[in-house]
Amino acid sequence: MKHFTKEALLAAGKSYNRNFVNSLSGYKSLNLIGSINEESAETNLAPFSQVFHVGANPPTVGILFRPHSVERHTLENILQNGHFTLNQVSESFYKEAHLCSARWDKSEFEATGLEEEYLNNFKAPFVKESPLKIACLLKDKITLAVNETVLIIASIEEVWVKPQAVEEDGFIDLDQLGTITVSGIDSYHSVNKLDRLPYAKPFKPTEKT
Amino acid sequence: MKHFTKEALLAAGKSYNRNFVNSLSGYKSLNLIGSINEESAETNLAPFSQVFHVGANPPTVGILFRPHSVERHTLENILQNGHFTLNQVSESFYKEAHLCSARWDKSEFEATGLEEEYLNNFKAPFVKESPLKIACLLKDKITLAVNETVLIIASIEEVWVKPQAVEEDGFIDLDQLGTITVSGIDSYHSVNKLDRLPYAKPFKPTEKT
């Protein structure tokens, strides 16, 4: 095994360290966050790999916003009007999703060709191409003392999903949606299901399939 | 598209809602957290799908602990002595990792056969089978008002990783490690790399490969 100390990573340079540390947690989700500036009516669309489950009852999601990043328009819009959408990224439009991270001087919808969609009068744009879309409302904002990262806590208000992906017990088969996963800061991956495993109990080792 | 409101999800029952909402954020990482109770010297090993990148300088990671969960021994150990390890789960031992979630009355190392390993005198156990291991120190604890979820912020002190997976620019090729991804609460998936994409700039659409 190759061994790295924190000091060695920081000494390896900003770019090396960023690539390395961003890879450490493992595979990440990729969602496009849609938001709108109410004053200018300009829409914004930005890719996020730090969207995570916070709770099921009530349905709650968390998103980490890094300080001083290009994603600041998204955070400003959310803090301004409380509305945003999550749009899961699938293999058919991951390159357009990546392109949303560039510093455009216009809406990323216009810049990338991804199509704006409005559902049930929700006051933020969805991505028409996405197979899983979520309407979210801001509930809390926490600034992490360690590095000024901002954690947004939001309620899940409504969900739209391709019907064939929803199984009888509520599980959503992301394979059916073509959902991708990401690693590091720029690597994209497709996914293949191995197995759903039964609730684990002592003295019943998981059966080999 | 199938449409769900928050109210409809809660009315669908606890199990349906849990499966559904846990699927919404997309694919997640899977790490085993190794910890130790200093008084009893009993080790603990628990699977976590909510480990995420917080910052690269200094290298920092965040972990969400759900309230009243079987993972409480891990949280208690971390709060007691501040030391824990992250061990990325690969395809070769994901069933043993799943089995760590059962309510054992002994160490999960003993129960599942995963091998305890100690590196550089760090005061928490690593998983010998894991191709990517991280020594972490507790830095902060934040309880989320929305549902009493506990967010642990930790520094990354040391990393051990299979050398062939570390690329020249610091990126770690998780494909080389056989790292898996998870979705919902019980679904396991293997991963195939699509592409690393160049830093996105305006007016230079990503080239088709």
Coordinates of C-alpha atoms in Angstrom, one line a residue:
Chain A
M1 CA 0.0 0.0 0.0
K2 CA 1.1 3.5 -0.7
H3 CA 1.1 5.8 2.4
F4 CA 0.3 9.5 2.4
T5 CA 0.3 11.8 5.4
K6 CA -1.8 15.0 5.5
E7 CA 1.5 17.0 5.4
A8 CA 2.7 15.1 2.3
L9 CA -0.6 15.8 0.5
L10 CA -0.5 19.5 1.2
A11 CA 3.1 19.6 0.0
A12 CA 2.2 17.8 -3.2
G13 CA 0.6 21.0 -4.5
K14 CA -2.9 22.4 -4.7
S15 CA -4.0 20.5 -7.8
Y16 CA -2.7 17.1 -6.8
N17 CA -4.1 17.5 -3.3
R18 CA -7.5 18.5 -4.7
N19 CA -7.7 15.6 -7.1
F20 CA -6.6 13.1 -4.4
V21 CA -8.8 14.3 -1.5
N22 CA -11.9 14.6 -3.7
S23 CA -11.4 10.9 -4.6
L24 CA -11.2 9.6 -1.0
S25 CA -14.8 9.4 0.0
G26 CA -15.7 7.1 -2.9
Y27 CA -18.4 7.4 -5.6
K28 CA -20.8 10.3 -5.4
S29 CA -24.2 11.2 -6.8
L30 CA -24.6 13.9 -9.5
N31 CA -27.6 16.2 -9.5
L32 CA -28.2 19.4 -11.4
I33 CA -29.7 22.1 -9.1
G34 CA -32.1 24.4 -10.9
S35 CA -32.8 27.8 -9.3
I36 CA -34.0 31.3 -10.3
N37 CA -33.1 34.9 -9.5
E38 CA -36.5 36.5 -8.8
E39 CA -35.4 40.0 -9.6
S40 CA -33.8 39.3 -12.9
A41 CA -35.8 36.2 -13.7
E42 CA -32.6 34.6 -14.8
T43 CA -32.4 30.8 -14.3
N44 CA -29.4 28.9 -13.1
L45 CA -28.3 25.3 -13.4
A46 CA -25.3 23.9 -11.6
P47 CA -23.9 20.3 -11.1
F48 CA -23.5 19.1 -7.5
S49 CA -21.9 15.9 -6.2
Q50 CA -22.6 16.6 -2.5
V51 CA -26.3 16.0 -2.2
F52 CA -27.2 13.5 0.4
H53 CA -30.0 11.9 2.3
V54 CA -30.7 13.4 5.7
G55 CA -34.0 11.8 6.7
A56 CA -37.1 10.1 5.4
N57 CA -39.7 11.5 7.8
P58 CA -40.1 14.3 6.9
P59 CA -38.3 13.7 3.6
T60 CA -35.1 15.8 3.9
V61 CA -32.0 16.4 1.9
G62 CA -28.7 18.1 2.6
I63 CA -26.3 19.8 0.1
L64 CA -22.8 21.1 0.7
F65 CA -21.8 24.4 -1.0
R66 CA -18.1 25.1 -1.1
P67 CA -17.1 28.7 -0.4
H68 CA -16.0 31.0 -3.2
S69 CA -17.1 28.6 -5.9
V70 CA -18.7 29.1 -9.3
E71 CA -21.9 27.6 -7.7
R72 CA -22.5 30.8 -5.7
H73 CA -25.4 31.9 -7.9
T74 CA -27.2 28.8 -7.0
L75 CA -26.7 29.4 -3.3
E76 CA -27.7 33.1 -3.6
N77 CA -30.9 32.2 -5.4
I78 CA -31.8 29.6 -2.8
L79 CA -31.2 32.0 0.1
Q80 CA -33.2 34.6 -1.7
N81 CA -36.4 32.7 -2.5
G82 CA -36.1 29.3 -0.8
H83 CA -37.0 27.3 -3.9
F84 CA -34.8 24.9 -5.9
T85 CA -35.0 21.7 -7.9
L86 CA -32.8 18.6 -7.9
N87 CA -32.5 16.8 -11.3
Q88 CA -30.7 13.5 -11.3
V89 CA -28.1 13.2 -14.1
S90 CA -28.2 10.2 -16.4
E91 CA -25.8 8.9 -19.0
S92 CA -27.7 10.6 -21.9
F93 CA -26.8 14.1 -20.8
Y94 CA -23.8 14.0 -18.4
K95 CA -21.6 16.0 -20.8
E96 CA -24.1 18.8 -20.8
A97 CA -24.3 18.6 -17.0
H98 CA -20.5 18.9 -16.8
L99 CA -20.6 22.0 -19.1
C100 CA -23.0 23.7 -16.6
S101 CA -19.9 24.1 -14.4
A102 CA -18.3 26.6 -16.7
R103 CA -18.6 30.4 -15.9
W104 CA -21.3 31.3 -18.4
D105 CA -22.6 34.9 -18.7
K106 CA -26.1 33.6 -19.4
S107 CA -28.4 30.8 -18.1
E108 CA -26.8 27.4 -18.2
F109 CA -30.0 26.1 -19.8
E110 CA -29.4 28.4 -22.8
A111 CA -25.7 27.7 -22.9
T112 CA -25.9 23.9 -22.8
G113 CA -29.2 23.2 -24.6
L114 CA -30.7 21.4 -21.6
E115 CA -34.5 22.2 -21.6
E116 CA -36.1 24.3 -18.8
E117 CA -39.4 22.8 -17.5
Y118 CA -41.9 24.1 -15.0
L119 CA -44.1 21.7 -13.0
N120 CA -47.1 22.3 -10.8
N121 CA -46.3 26.0 -10.6
F122 CA -43.2 25.3 -8.5
K123 CA -41.0 28.5 -8.5
A124 CA -37.8 27.0 -9.9
P125 CA -36.9 25.3 -13.2
F126 CA -36.6 21.6 -13.7
V127 CA -34.5 19.8 -16.3
K128 CA -36.8 18.2 -18.8
E129 CA -34.2 15.5 -19.7
S130 CA -33.8 14.3 -16.1
P131 CA -35.6 11.0 -15.2
L132 CA -35.9 11.9 -11.5
K133 CA -36.8 15.5 -10.4
I134 CA -37.3 16.8 -6.9
A135 CA -38.9 20.1 -5.8
C136 CA -37.1 21.4 -2.6
L137 CA -37.7 24.1 -0.1
L138 CA -35.0 25.6 2.0
K139 CA -35.3 24.7 5.7
D140 CA -31.9 25.6 7.3
K141 CA -28.5 26.9 6.5
I142 CA -25.4 25.9 8.6
T143 CA -21.9 27.3 8.0
L144 CA -19.2 24.8 8.9
A145 CA -16.6 26.4 11.1
V146 CA -13.8 24.2 9.7
N147 CA -13.7 25.9 6.3
E148 CA -16.8 28.1 5.7
T149 CA -18.5 25.4 3.7
V150 CA -22.3 26.0 3.7
L151 CA -24.7 23.1 4.5
I152 CA -28.2 23.6 3.2
I153 CA -31.0 21.5 4.6
A154 CA -34.1 21.3 2.5
S155 CA -37.5 19.5 2.5
I156 CA -38.5 17.3 -0.3
E157 CA -41.9 18.6 -1.4
E158 CA -42.6 16.7 -4.7
V159 CA -41.0 14.1 -6.8
W160 CA -41.3 13.1 -10.5
V161 CA -39.8 9.9 -11.6
K162 CA -40.0 7.5 -14.6
P163 CA -42.8 5.1 -13.4
Q164 CA -41.0 1.8 -14.5
A165 CA -38.2 2.5 -12.0
V166 CA -40.4 2.6 -8.9
E167 CA -40.6 -0.9 -7.3
E168 CA -43.4 -2.2 -5.2
D169 CA -41.6 -1.5 -1.9
G170 CA -40.8 2.1 -2.8
F171 CA -37.2 1.4 -3.9
I172 CA -36.2 3.3 -7.0
D173 CA -34.1 1.3 -9.5
L174 CA -31.5 3.8 -10.6
D175 CA -30.3 1.4 -13.3
Q176 CA -33.7 1.9 -15.0
L177 CA -33.0 5.6 -15.0
G178 CA -29.5 5.4 -16.5
T179 CA -28.2 7.3 -13.4
I180 CA -24.5 7.9 -13.4
T181 CA -22.0 8.3 -10.5
V182 CA -19.0 10.5 -10.3
S183 CA -15.6 10.4 -8.5
G184 CA -12.9 13.0 -7.8
I185 CA -13.7 16.3 -9.5
D186 CA -14.1 15.2 -13.1
S187 CA -14.7 11.5 -13.5
Y188 CA -18.0 10.0 -14.7
H189 CA -19.1 6.4 -14.4
S190 CA -21.9 4.1 -15.4
V191 CA -23.3 1.6 -12.9
N192 CA -24.5 -2.1 -12.9
K193 CA -26.6 -3.6 -10.1
L194 CA -25.0 -6.4 -8.1
D195 CA -27.7 -7.3 -5.6
R196 CA -30.2 -6.1 -3.1
L197 CA -29.3 -7.8 0.2
P198 CA -31.8 -8.8 2.9
Y199 CA -31.9 -7.0 6.3
A200 CA -28.8 -8.3 8.1
K201 CA -29.3 -10.3 11.3
P202 CA -26.7 -11.9 13.6
F203 CA -25.8 -15.6 13.0
K204 CA -27.4 -15.6 9.5
P205 CA -24.5 -14.9 7.2
T206 CA -25.6 -13.4 3.9
E207 CA -26.2 -16.2 1.5
K208 CA -23.9 -16.4 -1.5
T209 CA -25.9 -15.8 -4.8
Chain B
M1 CA -43.6 10.7 -15.2
K2 CA -45.0 9.4 -11.9
H3 CA -45.7 12.2 -9.4
F4 CA -45.4 11.9 -5.6
T5 CA -46.2 14.6 -3.1
K6 CA -44.5 14.6 0.4
E7 CA -48.0 13.8 1.9
A8 CA -48.5 10.8 -0.4
L9 CA -45.1 9.4 0.5
L10 CA -45.7 9.7 4.2
A11 CA -49.1 8.1 3.7
A12 CA -47.6 5.2 1.8
G13 CA -46.2 3.7 5.0
K14 CA -42.9 3.9 6.8
S15 CA -41.1 1.1 4.9
Y16 CA -42.2 2.4 1.4
N17 CA -41.3 6.0 2.3
R18 CA -37.9 4.9 3.7
N19 CA -37.0 2.9 0.6
F20 CA -38.2 5.7 -1.7
V21 CA -36.6 8.7 0.0
N22 CA -33.3 6.9 0.6
S23 CA -33.1 6.3 -3.2
L24 CA -33.7 10.0 -4.2
S25 CA -30.2 11.5 -3.8
G26 CA -28.6 9.0 -6.3
Y27 CA -25.7 6.7 -5.9
K28 CA -23.7 6.8 -2.6
S29 CA -20.3 5.8 -1.4
L30 CA -19.8 2.9 1.0
N31 CA -17.2 3.0 3.8
L32 CA -16.8 0.8 6.9
I33 CA -16.0 2.9 9.9
G34 CA -13.6 1.3 12.4
S35 CA -13.6 2.5 16.0
I36 CA -12.7 1.2 19.4
N37 CA -14.1 1.6 22.9
E38 CA -11.1 2.5 25.0
E39 CA -12.5 1.2 28.3
S40 CA -13.6 -2.3 27.1
A41 CA -11.0 -2.4 24.2
E42 CA -13.9 -3.7 22.0
T43 CA -13.6 -2.8 18.4
N44 CA -16.6 -1.8 16.2
L45 CA -17.1 -1.8 12.5
A46 CA -20.2 -0.3 10.8
P47 CA -21.2 0.5 7.2
F48 CA -21.9 4.1 6.3
S49 CA -23.3 5.5 3.0
Q50 CA -23.2 9.1 4.1
V51 CA -19.5 10.0 4.1
F52 CA -18.7 13.0 2.0
H53 CA -16.0 15.4 0.9
V54 CA -15.9 18.7 2.9
G55 CA -12.6 20.2 1.9
A56 CA -9.1 19.5 0.5
N57 CA -7.1 22.1 2.4
P58 CA -7.0 20.9 5.1
P59 CA -8.2 17.5 4.0
T60 CA -11.6 17.2 5.7
V61 CA -14.5 14.7 5.6
G62 CA -18.1 14.7 6.9
I63 CA -20.2 11.9 8.1
L64 CA -23.9 11.9 8.9
F65 CA -25.1 9.7 11.8
R66 CA -28.8 9.0 12.0
P67 CA -30.4 9.2 15.4
H68 CA -31.3 6.0 17.3
S69 CA -29.6 3.8 14.8
V70 CA -27.5 0.6 15.2
E71 CA -24.5 2.7 14.4
R72 CA -24.6 4.4 17.8
H73 CA -21.6 2.4 19.1
T74 CA -19.5 4.0 16.3
L75 CA -20.6 7.5 17.3
E76 CA -20.1 6.9 21.0
N77 CA -16.6 5.6 20.3
I78 CA -15.7 8.6 18.1
L79 CA -17.0 11.1 20.7
Q80 CA -15.1 9.3 23.4
N81 CA -11.6 9.2 21.9
G82 CA -11.8 11.1 18.7
H83 CA -10.1 8.4 16.5
F84 CA -11.7 6.4 13.7
T85 CA -10.9 4.9 10.3
L86 CA -12.6 4.9 7.0
N87 CA -12.3 1.8 4.9
Q88 CA -13.6 1.9 1.3
V89 CA -15.7 -1.2 0.4
S90 CA -14.9 -3.1 -2.7
E91 CA -16.7 -5.9 -4.6
S92 CA -14.7 -8.6 -2.9
F93 CA -16.2 -8.0 0.5
Y94 CA -19.4 -6.1 0.2
K95 CA -21.5 -8.9 1.6
E96 CA -19.4 -8.9 4.8
A97 CA -19.7 -5.1 4.9
H98 CA -23.5 -5.5 4.7
L99 CA -23.4 -8.1 7.5
C100 CA -21.7 -5.5 9.8
S101 CA -25.1 -3.7 10.0
A102 CA -26.6 -6.5 12.0
R103 CA -26.9 -6.1 15.8
W104 CA -24.1 -8.3 16.9
D105 CA -23.2 -8.8 20.6
K106 CA -19.5 -9.0 19.7
S107 CA -17.1 -7.1 17.5
E108 CA -18.2 -7.0 13.8
F109 CA -14.6 -8.0 12.9
E110 CA -15.1 -11.3 14.8
A111 CA -18.6 -11.7 13.6
T112 CA -18.0 -11.2 9.8
G113 CA -14.4 -12.5 9.5
L114 CA -13.1 -9.2 8.2
E115 CA -9.5 -8.8 9.5
E116 CA -8.5 -6.1 12.0
E117 CA -5.3 -4.2 11.2
Y118 CA -3.4 -1.5 13.0
L119 CA -1.2 0.9 11.1
N120 CA 1.3 3.5 12.4
N121 CA 0.1 3.2 16.0
F122 CA -3.2 4.9 15.0
K123 CA -5.7 4.2 17.9
A124 CA -8.5 2.7 15.8
P125 CA -8.7 -0.5 13.7
F126 CA -8.5 -0.6 9.9
V127 CA -10.0 -3.3 7.7
K128 CA -7.1 -5.3 6.2
E129 CA -9.2 -6.2 3.1
S130 CA -9.9 -2.6 2.1
P131 CA -7.9 -1.1 -0.8
L132 CA -8.3 2.5 0.5
K133 CA -8.0 3.3 4.3
I134 CA -8.1 6.6 6.0
A135 CA -7.1 7.6 9.6
C136 CA -9.4 10.4 10.8
L137 CA -9.6 12.6 13.9
L138 CA -12.8 14.2 15.2
K139 CA -12.9 18.0 14.7
D140 CA -16.5 19.0 15.2
K141 CA -20.0 17.7 16.0
I142 CA -23.1 19.4 14.7
T143 CA -26.6 18.2 15.6
L144 CA -29.1 19.1 12.8
A145 CA -32.2 20.7 14.2
V146 CA -34.4 19.2 11.5
N147 CA -34.3 15.6 12.8
E148 CA -31.5 15.3 15.4
T149 CA -29.1 13.8 12.8
V150 CA -25.5 14.2 13.9
L151 CA -22.9 15.6 11.5
I152 CA -19.3 14.7 12.4
I153 CA -16.5 16.7 10.8
A154 CA -13.1 15.0 10.8
S155 CA -9.6 15.7 9.6
I156 CA -7.9 13.2 7.2
E157 CA -4.6 12.4 8.9
E158 CA -3.2 9.5 6.8
V159 CA -4.2 7.5 3.8
W160 CA -3.2 4.1 2.6
V161 CA -4.1 3.1 -0.9
K162 CA -3.2 0.5 -3.6
P163 CA -0.4 2.2 -5.5
Q164 CA -1.6 1.3 -9.0
A165 CA -4.8 3.4 -8.4
V166 CA -3.0 6.7 -7.8
E167 CA -2.6 8.6 -11.1
E168 CA 0.1 11.3 -11.8
D169 CA -2.2 14.2 -11.0
G170 CA -3.4 12.8 -7.7
F171 CA -6.7 11.4 -9.0
I172 CA -7.5 7.9 -7.5
D173 CA -8.9 5.5 -10.0
L174 CA -11.6 3.8 -8.0
D175 CA -12.1 1.2 -10.8
Q176 CA -8.7 -0.1 -10.0
L177 CA -9.8 -0.6 -6.4
G178 CA -13.0 -2.5 -7.3
T179 CA -14.9 0.1 -5.2
I180 CA -18.7 -0.4 -5.2
T181 CA -21.5 2.1 -4.9
V182 CA -24.9 1.8 -3.1
S183 CA -28.4 3.1 -3.5
G184 CA -31.5 3.1 -1.3
I185 CA -30.8 1.2 1.9
D186 CA -29.8 -2.2 0.6
S187 CA -28.7 -2.1 -3.1
Y188 CA -25.1 -2.7 -4.2
H189 CA -23.7 -1.8 -7.6
S190 CA -20.4 -2.2 -9.5
V191 CA -19.1 0.7 -11.6
N192 CA -17.5 1.3 -15.0
K193 CA -15.6 4.4 -15.9
L194 CA -17.1 6.5 -18.8
D195 CA -14.7 9.4 -19.0
R196 CA -12.8 12.1 -17.2
L197 CA -13.9 15.4 -18.7
P198 CA -11.6 18.5 -19.1
Y199 CA -12.3 21.7 -17.0
A200 CA -15.4 23.2 -18.5
K201 CA -15.1 26.6 -20.2
P202 CA -17.7 28.8 -21.9
F203 CA -18.1 28.4 -25.7
K204 CA -16.1 25.3 -25.8
P205 CA -18.7 22.5 -25.8
T206 CA -17.3 19.3 -24.4
E207 CA -16.0 17.3 -27.3
K208 CA -17.9 14.1 -28.1
T209 CA -15.7 11.0 -27.6

